[in-house]
Short mmCIF file of C-alpha atoms in Angstrom, two decimals:
data_model
loop_
_atom_site.label_atom_id
_atom_site.label_comp_id
_atom_site.label_asym_id
_atom_site.label_seq_id
_atom_site.Cartn_x
_atom_site.Cartn_y
_atom_site.Cartn_z
CA UNK A 1 -87.61 -14.28 -7.27
CA UNK A 2 -87.08 -17.78 -5.90
CA UNK A 3 -87.29 -19.18 -9.39
CA UNK A 4 -84.54 -16.83 -10.51
CA UNK A 5 -82.23 -17.83 -7.60
CA UNK A 6 -82.87 -21.49 -8.37
CA UNK A 7 -81.92 -20.95 -11.99
CA UNK A 8 -78.71 -19.08 -10.96
CA UNK A 9 -77.77 -21.87 -8.55
CA UNK A 10 -78.31 -24.54 -11.16
CA UNK A 11 -76.28 -22.67 -13.73
CA UNK A 12 -73.36 -22.09 -11.22
CA UNK A 13 -73.68 -18.34 -11.29
CA UNK A 14 -74.54 -17.71 -7.67
CA UNK A 15 -73.89 -14.26 -6.46
CA UNK A 16 -71.71 -14.04 -3.31
CA UNK A 17 -72.46 -11.41 -0.74
CA UNK A 18 -70.04 -8.46 -0.82
CA UNK A 19 -68.39 -9.20 2.51
CA UNK A 20 -67.49 -12.67 1.34
CA UNK A 21 -65.95 -11.26 -1.84
CA UNK A 22 -63.92 -8.72 0.15
CA UNK A 23 -62.72 -11.39 2.60
CA UNK A 24 -61.70 -13.72 -0.22
CA UNK A 25 -59.78 -10.92 -2.02
CA UNK A 26 -58.01 -9.82 1.18
CA UNK A 27 -57.24 -13.44 2.06
CA UNK A 28 -55.83 -14.06 -1.41
CA UNK A 29 -53.64 -10.95 -1.20
CA UNK A 30 -52.43 -11.92 2.29
CA UNK A 31 -51.61 -15.42 1.08
CA UNK A 32 -49.73 -14.01 -1.92
CA UNK A 33 -47.78 -11.62 0.33
CA UNK A 34 -46.87 -14.34 2.81
CA UNK A 35 -45.76 -16.59 -0.04
CA UNK A 36 -43.59 -13.79 -1.44
CA UNK A 37 -42.23 -12.97 2.05
CA UNK A 38 -41.15 -16.52 2.81
CA UNK A 39 -39.79 -17.11 -0.70
CA UNK A 40 -37.78 -13.87 -0.50
CA UNK A 41 -36.31 -14.82 2.88
CA UNK A 42 -35.50 -18.33 1.68
CA UNK A 43 -33.77 -16.85 -1.38
CA UNK A 44 -31.81 -14.34 0.74
CA UNK A 45 -30.63 -17.06 3.12
CA UNK A 46 -29.57 -19.28 0.23
CA UNK A 47 -27.68 -16.44 -1.50
CA UNK A 48 -26.14 -15.33 1.79
CA UNK A 49 -24.79 -18.82 2.42
CA UNK A 50 -23.04 -18.79 -0.97
CA UNK A 51 -21.71 -15.26 -0.44
CA UNK A 52 -20.43 -16.02 3.06
CA UNK A 53 -18.65 -19.10 1.70
CA UNK A 54 -16.85 -16.83 -0.81
CA UNK A 55 -15.97 -14.42 2.00
CA UNK A 56 -14.58 -17.23 4.16
CA UNK A 57 -12.52 -18.46 1.21
CA UNK A 58 -11.09 -14.97 0.71
CA UNK A 59 -10.18 -14.71 4.39
CA UNK A 60 -8.40 -18.05 4.26
CA UNK A 61 -6.58 -17.08 1.05
CA UNK A 62 -5.50 -13.79 2.64
CA UNK A 63 -3.83 -15.71 5.47
CA UNK A 64 -1.53 -17.53 3.05
CA UNK A 65 2.10 -16.46 2.74
CA UNK A 66 1.83 -15.04 -0.80
CA UNK A 67 -1.84 -14.52 -1.71
CA UNK A 68 -2.86 -13.42 -5.18
CA UNK A 69 -4.06 -9.94 -4.30
CA UNK A 70 -5.55 -9.21 -7.72
CA UNK A 71 -7.91 -12.19 -7.60
CA UNK A 72 -8.76 -11.45 -3.96
CA UNK A 73 -9.61 -7.86 -4.87
CA UNK A 74 -11.92 -9.03 -7.68
CA UNK A 75 -13.52 -11.62 -5.42
CA UNK A 76 -14.12 -9.06 -2.69
CA UNK A 77 -15.77 -6.71 -5.18
CA UNK A 78 -18.15 -9.53 -6.10
CA UNK A 79 -18.81 -10.39 -2.44
CA UNK A 80 -19.61 -6.78 -1.52
CA UNK A 81 -21.85 -6.40 -4.56
CA UNK A 82 -23.83 -9.50 -3.61
CA UNK A 83 -24.11 -8.43 0.02
CA UNK A 84 -25.39 -4.99 -0.93
CA UNK A 85 -27.95 -6.59 -3.26
CA UNK A 86 -29.12 -8.82 -0.42
CA UNK A 87 -29.36 -5.80 1.87
CA UNK A 88 -31.68 -3.95 -0.54
CA UNK A 89 -34.67 -6.04 0.60
CA UNK A 90 -33.91 -5.64 4.30
CA UNK A 91 -37.39 -4.26 5.01
CA UNK A 92 -38.86 -7.69 4.28
CA UNK A 93 -36.15 -9.82 5.87
CA UNK A 94 -36.08 -11.64 9.17
CA UNK A 95 -34.10 -9.71 11.84
CA UNK A 96 -31.51 -12.47 12.05
CA UNK A 97 -30.90 -12.21 8.29
CA UNK A 98 -30.53 -8.42 8.53
CA UNK A 99 -27.95 -8.72 11.32
CA UNK A 100 -25.99 -11.44 9.53
CA UNK A 101 -25.82 -9.43 6.30
CA UNK A 102 -24.74 -6.25 8.15
CA UNK A 103 -22.01 -8.17 9.99
CA UNK A 104 -20.83 -9.79 6.74
CA UNK A 105 -20.60 -6.37 5.07
CA UNK A 106 -18.52 -5.11 8.00
CA UNK A 107 -16.16 -8.10 7.76
CA UNK A 108 -15.92 -7.78 3.98
CA UNK A 109 -14.95 -4.11 4.31
CA UNK A 110 -12.22 -5.04 6.82
CA UNK A 111 -10.91 -7.73 4.47
CA UNK A 112 -10.96 -5.19 1.64
CA UNK A 113 -8.92 -2.74 3.72
CA UNK A 114 -6.40 -5.46 4.56
CA UNK A 115 -6.07 -6.32 0.86
CA UNK A 116 -5.52 -2.65 0.04
CA UNK A 117 -2.83 -2.37 2.73
CA UNK A 118 -1.03 -5.44 1.48
CA UNK A 119 -1.42 -4.31 -2.11
CA UNK A 120 0.25 -0.99 -1.33
CA UNK A 121 3.07 -2.53 0.70
CA UNK A 122 3.89 -5.39 -1.65
CA UNK A 123 5.77 -5.44 -4.92
CA UNK A 124 3.97 -6.43 -8.12
CA UNK A 125 2.61 -9.96 -7.97
CA UNK A 126 4.36 -10.92 -11.19
CA UNK A 127 7.68 -11.20 -9.32
CA UNK A 128 8.60 -14.69 -8.31
CA UNK A 129 9.50 -15.45 -4.73
CA UNK A 130 13.19 -15.84 -5.52
CA UNK A 131 13.40 -12.47 -7.23
CA UNK A 132 11.49 -10.96 -4.32
CA UNK A 133 14.00 -12.42 -1.88
CA UNK A 134 16.96 -11.22 -3.92
CA UNK A 135 15.46 -7.77 -4.23
CA UNK A 136 14.81 -7.65 -0.49
CA UNK A 137 18.40 -8.67 0.26
CA UNK A 138 19.76 -6.07 -2.18
CA UNK A 139 17.47 -3.48 -0.63
CA UNK A 140 18.74 -4.33 2.84
CA UNK A 141 22.35 -4.07 1.57
CA UNK A 142 21.60 -0.71 -0.01
CA UNK A 143 19.89 0.42 3.17
CA UNK A 144 22.90 -0.58 5.28
CA UNK A 145 25.26 1.23 2.90
CA UNK A 146 23.09 4.32 2.99
CA UNK A 147 22.95 4.20 6.80
CA UNK A 148 26.76 3.96 6.97
CA UNK A 149 27.13 6.94 4.64
CA UNK A 150 24.66 8.92 6.74
CA UNK A 151 26.57 8.00 9.91
CA UNK A 152 29.85 9.08 8.30
CA UNK A 153 28.33 12.38 7.25
CA UNK A 154 26.87 13.00 10.68
CA UNK A 155 30.24 12.11 12.25
CA UNK A 156 31.97 14.65 9.98
CA UNK A 157 29.43 17.30 10.93
CA UNK A 158 29.90 16.46 14.58
CA UNK A 159 33.68 16.67 14.27
CA UNK A 160 33.46 20.04 12.55
CA UNK A 161 31.12 21.30 15.27
CA UNK A 162 33.43 19.97 17.94
CA UNK A 163 36.45 21.62 16.39
CA UNK A 164 34.69 24.95 16.10
CA UNK A 165 33.35 24.76 19.69
CA UNK A 166 36.57 23.58 21.31
CA UNK A 167 38.86 26.18 19.79
CA UNK A 168 39.49 28.83 22.37
CA UNK A 169 40.87 32.16 21.17
CA UNK A 170 43.35 32.29 24.07
CA UNK A 171 44.61 28.79 23.36
CA UNK A 172 45.58 29.68 19.82
CA UNK A 173 48.64 31.52 21.17
CA UNK A 174 49.62 28.58 23.41
CA UNK A 175 52.54 26.45 22.43
CA UNK A 176 52.14 23.08 20.82
CA UNK A 177 53.43 21.18 23.86
CA UNK A 178 50.36 22.09 25.90
CA UNK A 179 47.90 21.67 23.09
CA UNK A 180 45.52 18.77 23.42
CA UNK A 181 45.04 16.66 20.34
CA UNK A 182 41.79 17.30 18.51
CA UNK A 183 40.61 13.73 19.07
CA UNK A 184 40.78 14.15 22.86
CA UNK A 185 38.83 17.39 22.96
CA UNK A 186 35.30 16.20 23.56
CA UNK A 187 32.71 18.71 24.48
CA UNK A 188 29.03 18.25 23.98
CA UNK A 189 27.65 20.85 21.58
CA UNK A 190 24.22 20.57 23.13
#
């Protein structure tokens, strides 16, 4: 038996006890998992830094006087896509990374809503600023004209109501010397 063990040792084929084999396998798996865990978190942090830089750029561009809403919309779609991809591995992320990604998604959604609001309220982006100014001045002129017409119509309705309310059946037989001009008869119909 000793001769056999000596031959195995010399040939390099020594047999490890089972507990040592189990410990080495578990240790190797733990080392592989820890390597994957730290590499994943390093990758998430690196990608998050790039994504948050895009988000900050979009926020700054949105604060400009005339931002290009189409490019901002496309950029925000890319930002949200990257953030959701980073969030998929949240079970293996550091808590600080999870919180930062969740907060960035919240901010990106708010920026997206602001872009949608501006997109709905603005004219097409192909208009130049001068044509936008001229169209806004013509719109304000049209609005003023329309308001004047509405005021004139409401004044006519008011006058007709006043004339129908102020006519008294007994005063119709009165002479014209005691009649009060229509413009001086003011009664409130309400």
